[in-house]
Coordinates of N, CA and C in Angstrom, one line a residue:
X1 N -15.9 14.0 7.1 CA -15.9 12.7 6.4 C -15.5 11.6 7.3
X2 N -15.9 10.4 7.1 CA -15.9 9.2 7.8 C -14.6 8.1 7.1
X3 N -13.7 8.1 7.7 CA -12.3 7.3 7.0 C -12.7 5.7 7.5
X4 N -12.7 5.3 6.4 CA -12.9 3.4 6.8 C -12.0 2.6 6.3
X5 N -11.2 1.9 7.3 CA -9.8 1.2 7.8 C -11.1 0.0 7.1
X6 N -10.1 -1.1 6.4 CA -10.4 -2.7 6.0 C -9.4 -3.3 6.8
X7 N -10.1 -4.4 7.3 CA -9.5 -5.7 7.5 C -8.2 -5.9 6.5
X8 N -7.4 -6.7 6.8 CA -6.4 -7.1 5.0 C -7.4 -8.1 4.6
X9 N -7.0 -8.0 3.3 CA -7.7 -8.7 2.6 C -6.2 -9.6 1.7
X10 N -6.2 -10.9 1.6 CA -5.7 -11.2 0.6 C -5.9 -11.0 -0.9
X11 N -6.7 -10.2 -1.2 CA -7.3 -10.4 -2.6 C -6.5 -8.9 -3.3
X12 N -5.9 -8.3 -2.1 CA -5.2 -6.9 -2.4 C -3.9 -7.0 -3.7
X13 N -3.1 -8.8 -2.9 CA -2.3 -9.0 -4.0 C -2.4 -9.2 -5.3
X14 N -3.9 -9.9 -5.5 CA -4.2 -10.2 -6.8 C -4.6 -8.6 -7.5
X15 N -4.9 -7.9 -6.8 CA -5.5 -6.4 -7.6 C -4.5 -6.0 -7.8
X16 N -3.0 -5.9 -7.0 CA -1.9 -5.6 -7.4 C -1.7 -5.8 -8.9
X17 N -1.4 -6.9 -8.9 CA -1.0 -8.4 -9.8 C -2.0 -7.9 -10.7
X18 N -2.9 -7.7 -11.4 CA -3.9 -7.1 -12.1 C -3.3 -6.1 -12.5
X19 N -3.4 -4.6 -11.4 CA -3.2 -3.5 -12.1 C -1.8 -3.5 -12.8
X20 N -0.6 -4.4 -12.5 CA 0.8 -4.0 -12.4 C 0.9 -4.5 -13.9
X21 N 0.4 -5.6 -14.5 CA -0.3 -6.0 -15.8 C 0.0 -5.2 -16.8
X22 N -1.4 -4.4 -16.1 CA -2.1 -3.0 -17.2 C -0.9 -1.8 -16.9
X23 N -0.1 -2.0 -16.2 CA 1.0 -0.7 -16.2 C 1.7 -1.2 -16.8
X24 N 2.5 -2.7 -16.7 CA 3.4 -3.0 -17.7 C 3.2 -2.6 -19.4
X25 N 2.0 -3.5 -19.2 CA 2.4 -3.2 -21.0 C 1.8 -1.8 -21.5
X26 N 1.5 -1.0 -20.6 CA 1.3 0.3 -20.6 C 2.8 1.2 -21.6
X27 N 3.8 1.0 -20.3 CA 5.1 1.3 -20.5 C 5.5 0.3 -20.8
X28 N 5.6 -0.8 -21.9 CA 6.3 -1.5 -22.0 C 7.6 -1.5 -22.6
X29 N 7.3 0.2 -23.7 CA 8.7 0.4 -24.0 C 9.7 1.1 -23.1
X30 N 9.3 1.6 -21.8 CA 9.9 1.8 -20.6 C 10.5 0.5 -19.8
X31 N 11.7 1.0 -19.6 CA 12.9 0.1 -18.1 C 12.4 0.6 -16.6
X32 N 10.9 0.0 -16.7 CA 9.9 0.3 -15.3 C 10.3 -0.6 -14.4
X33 N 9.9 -0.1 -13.5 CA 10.1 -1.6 -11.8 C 8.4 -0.6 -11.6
X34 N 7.9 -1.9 -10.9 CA 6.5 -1.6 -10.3 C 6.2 -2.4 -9.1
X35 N 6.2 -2.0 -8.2 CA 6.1 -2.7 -7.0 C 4.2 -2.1 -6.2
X36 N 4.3 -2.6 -5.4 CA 3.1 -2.8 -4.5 C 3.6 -2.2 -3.2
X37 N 3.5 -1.1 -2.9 CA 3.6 -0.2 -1.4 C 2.5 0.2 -0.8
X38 N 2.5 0.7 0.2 CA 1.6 1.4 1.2 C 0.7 0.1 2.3
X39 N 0.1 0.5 2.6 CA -0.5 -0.5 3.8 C -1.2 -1.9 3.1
X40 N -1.5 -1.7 2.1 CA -2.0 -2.6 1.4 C -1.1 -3.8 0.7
X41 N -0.2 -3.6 1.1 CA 1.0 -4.6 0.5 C 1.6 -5.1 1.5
X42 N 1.2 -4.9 3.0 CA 1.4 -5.4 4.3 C 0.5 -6.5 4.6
X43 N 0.9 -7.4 4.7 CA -0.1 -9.2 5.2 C 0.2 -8.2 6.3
X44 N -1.4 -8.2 7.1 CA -2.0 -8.5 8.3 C -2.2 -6.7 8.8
X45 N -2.3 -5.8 7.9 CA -2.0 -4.4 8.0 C -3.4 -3.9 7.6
X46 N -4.5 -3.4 8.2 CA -5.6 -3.1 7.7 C -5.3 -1.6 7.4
X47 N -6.3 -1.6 6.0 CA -6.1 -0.4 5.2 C -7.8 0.5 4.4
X48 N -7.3 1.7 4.1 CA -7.9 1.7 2.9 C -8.1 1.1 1.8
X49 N -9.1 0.5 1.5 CA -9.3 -0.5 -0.1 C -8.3 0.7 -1.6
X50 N -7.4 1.1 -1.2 CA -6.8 1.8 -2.3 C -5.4 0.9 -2.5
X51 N -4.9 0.8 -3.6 CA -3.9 0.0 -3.8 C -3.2 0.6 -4.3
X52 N -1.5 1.0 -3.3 CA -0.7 1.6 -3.8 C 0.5 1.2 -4.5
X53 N 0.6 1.9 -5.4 CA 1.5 1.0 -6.6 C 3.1 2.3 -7.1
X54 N 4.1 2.0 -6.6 CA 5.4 2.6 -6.9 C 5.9 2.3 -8.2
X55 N 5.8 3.4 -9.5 CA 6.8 3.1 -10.4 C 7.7 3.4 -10.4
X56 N 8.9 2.9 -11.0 CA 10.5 3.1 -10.9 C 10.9 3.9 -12.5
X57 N 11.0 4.8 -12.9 CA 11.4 5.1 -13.9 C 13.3 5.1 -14.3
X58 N 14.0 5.0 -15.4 CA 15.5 5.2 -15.5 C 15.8 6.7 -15.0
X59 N 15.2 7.8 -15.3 CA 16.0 9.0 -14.6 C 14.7 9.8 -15.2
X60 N 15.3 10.9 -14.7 CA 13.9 12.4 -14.6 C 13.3 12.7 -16.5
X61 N 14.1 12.1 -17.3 CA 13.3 12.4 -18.5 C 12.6 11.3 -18.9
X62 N 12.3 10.8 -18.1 CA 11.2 9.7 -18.5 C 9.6 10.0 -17.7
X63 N 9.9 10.7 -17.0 CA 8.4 11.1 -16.1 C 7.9 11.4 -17.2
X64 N 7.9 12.8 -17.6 CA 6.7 12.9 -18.2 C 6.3 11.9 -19.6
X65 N 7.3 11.0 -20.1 CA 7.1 10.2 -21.3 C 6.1 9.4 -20.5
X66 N 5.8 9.0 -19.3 CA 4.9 8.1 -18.3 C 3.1 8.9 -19.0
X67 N 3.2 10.2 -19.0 CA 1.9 10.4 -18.9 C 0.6 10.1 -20.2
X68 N 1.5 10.3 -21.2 CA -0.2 10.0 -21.8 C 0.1 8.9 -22.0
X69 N 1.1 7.9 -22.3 CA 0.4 6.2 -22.2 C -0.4 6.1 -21.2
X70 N -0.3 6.7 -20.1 CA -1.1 6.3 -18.5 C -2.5 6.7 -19.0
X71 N -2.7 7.6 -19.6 CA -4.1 8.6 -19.7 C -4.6 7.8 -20.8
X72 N -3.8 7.2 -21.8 CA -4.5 6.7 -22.4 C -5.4 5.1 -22.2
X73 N -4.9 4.9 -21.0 CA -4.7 3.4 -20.7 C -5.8 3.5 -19.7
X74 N -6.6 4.9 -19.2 CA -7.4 5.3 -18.2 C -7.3 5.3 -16.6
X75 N -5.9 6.1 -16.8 CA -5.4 6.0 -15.6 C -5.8 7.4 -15.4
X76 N -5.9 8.5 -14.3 CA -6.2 9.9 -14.2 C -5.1 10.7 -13.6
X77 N -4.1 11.2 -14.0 CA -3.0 12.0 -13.8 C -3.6 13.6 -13.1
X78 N -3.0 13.2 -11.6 CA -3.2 14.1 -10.7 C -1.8 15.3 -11.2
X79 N -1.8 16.3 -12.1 CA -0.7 17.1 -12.5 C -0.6 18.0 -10.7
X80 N -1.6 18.9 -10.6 CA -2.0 19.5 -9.4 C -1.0 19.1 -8.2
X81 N -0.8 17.9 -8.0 CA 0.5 17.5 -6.8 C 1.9 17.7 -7.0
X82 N 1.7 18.8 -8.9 CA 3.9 18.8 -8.7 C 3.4 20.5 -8.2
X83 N 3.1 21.1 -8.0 CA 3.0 22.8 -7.8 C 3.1 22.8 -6.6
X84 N 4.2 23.7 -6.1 CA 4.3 23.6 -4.8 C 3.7 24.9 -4.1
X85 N 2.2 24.6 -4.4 CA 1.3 25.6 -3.7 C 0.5 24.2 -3.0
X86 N 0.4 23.4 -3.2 CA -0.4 22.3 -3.0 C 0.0 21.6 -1.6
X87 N -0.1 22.2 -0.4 CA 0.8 22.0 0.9 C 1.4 20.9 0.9
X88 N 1.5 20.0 1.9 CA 2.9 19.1 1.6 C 2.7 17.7 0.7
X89 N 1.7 18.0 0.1 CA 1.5 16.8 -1.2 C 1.9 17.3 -2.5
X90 N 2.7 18.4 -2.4 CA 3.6 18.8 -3.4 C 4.9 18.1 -3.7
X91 N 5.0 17.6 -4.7 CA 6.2 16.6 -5.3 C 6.2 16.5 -6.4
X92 N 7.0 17.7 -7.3 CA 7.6 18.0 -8.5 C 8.2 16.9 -9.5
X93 N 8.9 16.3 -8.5 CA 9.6 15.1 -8.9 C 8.6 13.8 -9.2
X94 N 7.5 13.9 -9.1 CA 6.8 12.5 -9.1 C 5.7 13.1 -10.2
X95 N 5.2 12.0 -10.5 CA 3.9 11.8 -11.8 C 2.9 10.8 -10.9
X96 N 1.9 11.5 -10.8 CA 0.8 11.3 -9.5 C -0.8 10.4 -10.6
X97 N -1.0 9.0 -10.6 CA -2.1 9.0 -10.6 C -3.3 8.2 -10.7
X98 N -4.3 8.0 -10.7 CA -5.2 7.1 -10.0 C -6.2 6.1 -10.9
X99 N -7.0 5.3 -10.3 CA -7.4 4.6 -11.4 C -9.1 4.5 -10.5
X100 N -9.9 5.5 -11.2 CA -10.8 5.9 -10.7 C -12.2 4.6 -11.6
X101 N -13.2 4.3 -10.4 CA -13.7 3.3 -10.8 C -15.3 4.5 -10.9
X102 N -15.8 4.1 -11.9 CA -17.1 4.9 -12.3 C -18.0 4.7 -11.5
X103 N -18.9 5.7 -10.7 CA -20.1 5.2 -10.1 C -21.2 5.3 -11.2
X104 N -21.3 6.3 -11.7 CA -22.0 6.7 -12.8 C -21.8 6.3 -13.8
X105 N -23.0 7.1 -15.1 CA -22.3 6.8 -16.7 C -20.9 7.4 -17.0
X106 N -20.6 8.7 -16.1 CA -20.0 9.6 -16.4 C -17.8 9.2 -16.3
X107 N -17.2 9.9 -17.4 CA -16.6 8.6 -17.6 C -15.1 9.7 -16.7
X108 N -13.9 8.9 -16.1 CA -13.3 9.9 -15.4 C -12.3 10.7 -15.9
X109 N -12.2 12.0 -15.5 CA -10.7 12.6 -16.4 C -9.5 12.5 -15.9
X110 N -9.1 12.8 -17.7 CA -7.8 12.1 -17.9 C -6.9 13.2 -16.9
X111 N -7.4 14.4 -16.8 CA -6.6 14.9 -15.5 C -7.1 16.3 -14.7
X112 N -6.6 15.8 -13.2 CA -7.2 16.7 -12.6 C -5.4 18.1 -12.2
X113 N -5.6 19.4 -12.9 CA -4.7 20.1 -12.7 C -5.2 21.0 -12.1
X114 N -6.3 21.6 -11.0 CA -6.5 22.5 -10.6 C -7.1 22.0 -8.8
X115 N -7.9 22.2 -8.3 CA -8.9 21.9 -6.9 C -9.3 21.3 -7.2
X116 N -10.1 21.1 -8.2 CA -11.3 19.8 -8.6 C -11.1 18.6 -8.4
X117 N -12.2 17.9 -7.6 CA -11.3 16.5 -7.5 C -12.7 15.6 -7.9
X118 N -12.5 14.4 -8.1 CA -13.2 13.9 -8.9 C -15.3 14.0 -8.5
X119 N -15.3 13.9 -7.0 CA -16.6 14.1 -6.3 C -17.2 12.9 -6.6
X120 N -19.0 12.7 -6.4 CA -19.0 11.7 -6.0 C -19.7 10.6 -7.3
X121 N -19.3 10.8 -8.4 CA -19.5 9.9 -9.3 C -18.5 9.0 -9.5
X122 N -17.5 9.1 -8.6 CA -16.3 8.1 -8.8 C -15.5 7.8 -7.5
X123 N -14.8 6.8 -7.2 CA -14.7 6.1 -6.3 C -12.7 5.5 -6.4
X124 N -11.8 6.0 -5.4 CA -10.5 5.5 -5.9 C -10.1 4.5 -6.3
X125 N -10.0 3.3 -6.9 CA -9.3 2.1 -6.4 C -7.7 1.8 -6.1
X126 N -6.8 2.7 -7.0 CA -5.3 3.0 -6.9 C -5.1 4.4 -6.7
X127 N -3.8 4.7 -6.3 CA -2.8 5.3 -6.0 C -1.6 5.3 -6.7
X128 N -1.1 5.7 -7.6 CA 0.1 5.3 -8.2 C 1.7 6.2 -8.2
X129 N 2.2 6.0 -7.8 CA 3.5 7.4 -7.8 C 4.3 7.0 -8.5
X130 N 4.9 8.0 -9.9 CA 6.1 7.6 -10.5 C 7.0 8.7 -10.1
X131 N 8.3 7.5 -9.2 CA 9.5 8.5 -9.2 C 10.8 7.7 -10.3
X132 N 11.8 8.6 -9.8 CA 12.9 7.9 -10.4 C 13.5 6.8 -9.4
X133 N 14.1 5.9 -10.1 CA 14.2 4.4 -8.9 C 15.6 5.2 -8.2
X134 N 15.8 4.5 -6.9 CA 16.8 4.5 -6.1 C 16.9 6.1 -5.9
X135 N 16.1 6.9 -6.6 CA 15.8 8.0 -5.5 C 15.4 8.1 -4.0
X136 N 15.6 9.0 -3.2 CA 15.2 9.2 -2.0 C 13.9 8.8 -2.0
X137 N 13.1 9.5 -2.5 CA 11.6 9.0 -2.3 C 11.3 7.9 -2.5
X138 N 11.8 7.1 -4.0 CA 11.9 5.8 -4.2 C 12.2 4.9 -3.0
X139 N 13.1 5.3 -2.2 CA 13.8 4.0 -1.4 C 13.0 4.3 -0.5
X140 N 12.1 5.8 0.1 CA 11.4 5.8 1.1 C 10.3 4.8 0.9
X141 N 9.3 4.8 0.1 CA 8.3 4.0 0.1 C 8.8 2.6 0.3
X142 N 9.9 2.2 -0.5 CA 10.2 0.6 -0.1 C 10.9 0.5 1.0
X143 N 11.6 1.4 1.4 CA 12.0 1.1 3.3 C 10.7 0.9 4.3
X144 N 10.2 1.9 3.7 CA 8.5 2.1 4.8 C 7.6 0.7 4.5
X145 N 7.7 -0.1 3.6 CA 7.0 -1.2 3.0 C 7.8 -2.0 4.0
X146 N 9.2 -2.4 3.4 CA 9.9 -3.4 4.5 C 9.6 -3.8 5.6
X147 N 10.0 -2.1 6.1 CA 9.8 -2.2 7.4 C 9.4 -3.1 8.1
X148 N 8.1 -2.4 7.6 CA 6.6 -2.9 8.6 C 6.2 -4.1 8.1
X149 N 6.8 -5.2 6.8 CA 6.6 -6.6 6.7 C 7.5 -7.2 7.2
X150 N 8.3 -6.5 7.9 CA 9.6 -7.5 9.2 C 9.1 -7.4 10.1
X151 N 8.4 -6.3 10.6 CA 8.5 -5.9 11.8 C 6.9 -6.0 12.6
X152 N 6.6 -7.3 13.3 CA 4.8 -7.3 13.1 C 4.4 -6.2 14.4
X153 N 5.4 -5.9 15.1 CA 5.1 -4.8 16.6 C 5.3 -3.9 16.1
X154 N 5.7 -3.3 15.0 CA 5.2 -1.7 14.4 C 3.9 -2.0 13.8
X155 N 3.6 -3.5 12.7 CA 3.0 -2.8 12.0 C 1.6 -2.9 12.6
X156 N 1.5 -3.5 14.2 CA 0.1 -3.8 14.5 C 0.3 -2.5 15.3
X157 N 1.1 -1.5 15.7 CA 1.0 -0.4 16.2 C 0.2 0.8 15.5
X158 N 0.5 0.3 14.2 CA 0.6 1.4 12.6 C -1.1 1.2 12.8
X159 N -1.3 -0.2 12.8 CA -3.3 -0.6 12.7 C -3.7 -0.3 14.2
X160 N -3.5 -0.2 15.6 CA -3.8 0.1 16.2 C -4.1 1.8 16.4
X161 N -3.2 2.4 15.6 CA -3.4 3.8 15.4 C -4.6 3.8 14.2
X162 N -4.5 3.7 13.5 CA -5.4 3.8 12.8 C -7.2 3.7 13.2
X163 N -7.6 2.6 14.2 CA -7.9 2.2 14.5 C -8.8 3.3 15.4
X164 N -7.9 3.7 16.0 CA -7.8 4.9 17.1 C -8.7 6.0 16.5
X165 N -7.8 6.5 15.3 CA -7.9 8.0 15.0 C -9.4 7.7 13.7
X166 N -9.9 6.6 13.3 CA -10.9 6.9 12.5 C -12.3 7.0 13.1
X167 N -11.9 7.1 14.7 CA -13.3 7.1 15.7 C -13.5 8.9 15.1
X168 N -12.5 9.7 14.9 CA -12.9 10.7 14.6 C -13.9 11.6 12.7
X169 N -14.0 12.4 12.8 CA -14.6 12.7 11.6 C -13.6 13.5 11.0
X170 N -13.5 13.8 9.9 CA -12.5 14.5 9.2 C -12.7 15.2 7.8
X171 N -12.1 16.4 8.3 CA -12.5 17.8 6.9 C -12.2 17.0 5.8
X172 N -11.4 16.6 5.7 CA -10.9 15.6 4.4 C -9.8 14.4 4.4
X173 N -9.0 14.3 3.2 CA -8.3 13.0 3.4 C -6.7 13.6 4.1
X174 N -6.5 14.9 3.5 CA -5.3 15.4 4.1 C -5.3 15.5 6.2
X175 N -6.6 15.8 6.8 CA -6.8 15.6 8.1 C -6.2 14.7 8.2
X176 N -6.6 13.6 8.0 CA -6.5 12.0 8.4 C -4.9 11.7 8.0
X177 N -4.3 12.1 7.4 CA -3.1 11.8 6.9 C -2.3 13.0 8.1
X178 N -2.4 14.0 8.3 CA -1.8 14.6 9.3 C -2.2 14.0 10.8
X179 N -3.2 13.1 11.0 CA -3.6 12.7 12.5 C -2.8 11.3 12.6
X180 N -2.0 10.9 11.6 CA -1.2 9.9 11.7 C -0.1 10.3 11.2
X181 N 0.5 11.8 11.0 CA 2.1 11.8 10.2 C 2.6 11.6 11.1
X182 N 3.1 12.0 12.8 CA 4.4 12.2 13.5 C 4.7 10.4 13.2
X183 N 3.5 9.5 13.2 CA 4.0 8.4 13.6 C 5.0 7.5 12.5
X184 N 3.7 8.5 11.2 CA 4.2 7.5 9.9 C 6.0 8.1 9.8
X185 N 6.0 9.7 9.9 CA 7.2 10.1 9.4 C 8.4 9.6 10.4
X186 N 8.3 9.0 12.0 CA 9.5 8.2 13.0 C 9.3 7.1 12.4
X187 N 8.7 6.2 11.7 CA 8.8 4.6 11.0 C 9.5 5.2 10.1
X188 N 9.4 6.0 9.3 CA 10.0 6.2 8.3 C 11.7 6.7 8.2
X189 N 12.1 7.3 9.3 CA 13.3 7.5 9.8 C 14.1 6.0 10.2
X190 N 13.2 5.4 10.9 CA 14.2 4.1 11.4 C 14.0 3.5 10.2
X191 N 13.0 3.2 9.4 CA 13.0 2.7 8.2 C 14.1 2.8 7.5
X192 N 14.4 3.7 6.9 CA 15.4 4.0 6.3 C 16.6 3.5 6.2
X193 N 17.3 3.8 7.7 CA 18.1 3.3 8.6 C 18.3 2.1 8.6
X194 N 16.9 1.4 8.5 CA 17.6 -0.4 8.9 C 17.5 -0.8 6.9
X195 N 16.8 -0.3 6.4 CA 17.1 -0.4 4.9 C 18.2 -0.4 4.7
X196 N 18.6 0.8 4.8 CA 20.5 1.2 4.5 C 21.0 0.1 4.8
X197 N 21.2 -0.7 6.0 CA 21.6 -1.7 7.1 C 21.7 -3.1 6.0
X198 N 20.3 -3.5 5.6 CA 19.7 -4.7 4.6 C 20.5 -4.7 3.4
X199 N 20.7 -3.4 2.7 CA 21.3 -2.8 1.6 C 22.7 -3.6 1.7
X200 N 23.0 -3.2 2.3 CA 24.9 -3.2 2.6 C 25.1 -4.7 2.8
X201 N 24.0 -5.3 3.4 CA 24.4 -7.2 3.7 C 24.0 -7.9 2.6
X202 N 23.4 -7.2 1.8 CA 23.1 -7.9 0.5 C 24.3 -8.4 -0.5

């Protein structure tokens, strides 16, 4: 498969700003935080047209109260990503899921819990992860976001790699995510690190 890096687009924030909407009043009887993470919430960071979106839940009994408002709201709950047979996209702790745009008549499900993945009548536009806030994982995504909006010599490094590795073809989306981890997972170490640092001067 053929991975295609976008230019940024400013129009990413408004899709944010859109979907974050339809999450709110989704959970509106939830104490959510929803932020805008991953490359796509980086001015000047070319990405995948997918828009990644971090929910903050109050603590671990609220994950699963997240899922069927989401399903009902036609979001598609990736269950499949808490079983830790699922190599390192296994994460028990999170509620995984997407907001798949129809190519066809055919309409998308509300969940994918086994191999099957959507194929080609549908098309990603989000990403969504719910953890619990001020969790590890939680603070990793927003360190890793920081970061690289402080920092424009990583994050044109981060697009420079990218850049690099999608001259190649790839078995799937997990390749392409392994031909960039060593780099993503050392941003993500100092990340953390100078977060902690921000944290404390606040």
């Amino acid at each position: 498969m053929k991975v295609i890096i976008e230019e940024y687009r400013e129009s990413w924030a408004k899709d944010f700003s859109e979907l974050s909407g339809v999450i709110s009043k989704t959970l509106e009887v939830m104490n959510v935080s929803i932020d805008h993470i991953g490359s796509t919430s980086v001015k000047g960071l070319g990405a995948k047209p997918i828009i990644d979106i971090l929910i903050g839940v109050e603590d671990e009994s609220c994950l699963d109260k997240t899922i069927t408002p989401m399903q009902q709201n036609g979001f598609t709950y990736y269950k499949k990503y808490e079983r830790p047979t699922v190599r390192w996209t296994a994460w028990p702790e999170r509620r995984h899921y997407v907001k798949l745009k129809p190519l066809t008549d055919q309409m998308p499900p509300v969940i994918i819990d086994h191999d099957e993945v959507p194929g080609k009548n549908f098309t990603s536009y989000s990403s969504i992860h719910t953890l619990v806030k001020n969790t590890d994982g939680w603070k990793r995504h927003i360190a890793f976001r920081d970061f690289l909006r402080a920092h424009d010599d990583i994050r044109d490094e981060y697009y420079l790699l990218k850049k690099e590795i999608i001259k190649q073809e790839f078995e799937n989306m997990l390749k392409y995510n392994d031909a960039k981890n060593d780099f993503v997972k050392d941003v993500e170490r100092r990340a953390i690190v100078w977060y902690g640092k921000q944290s404390e001067n606040r």
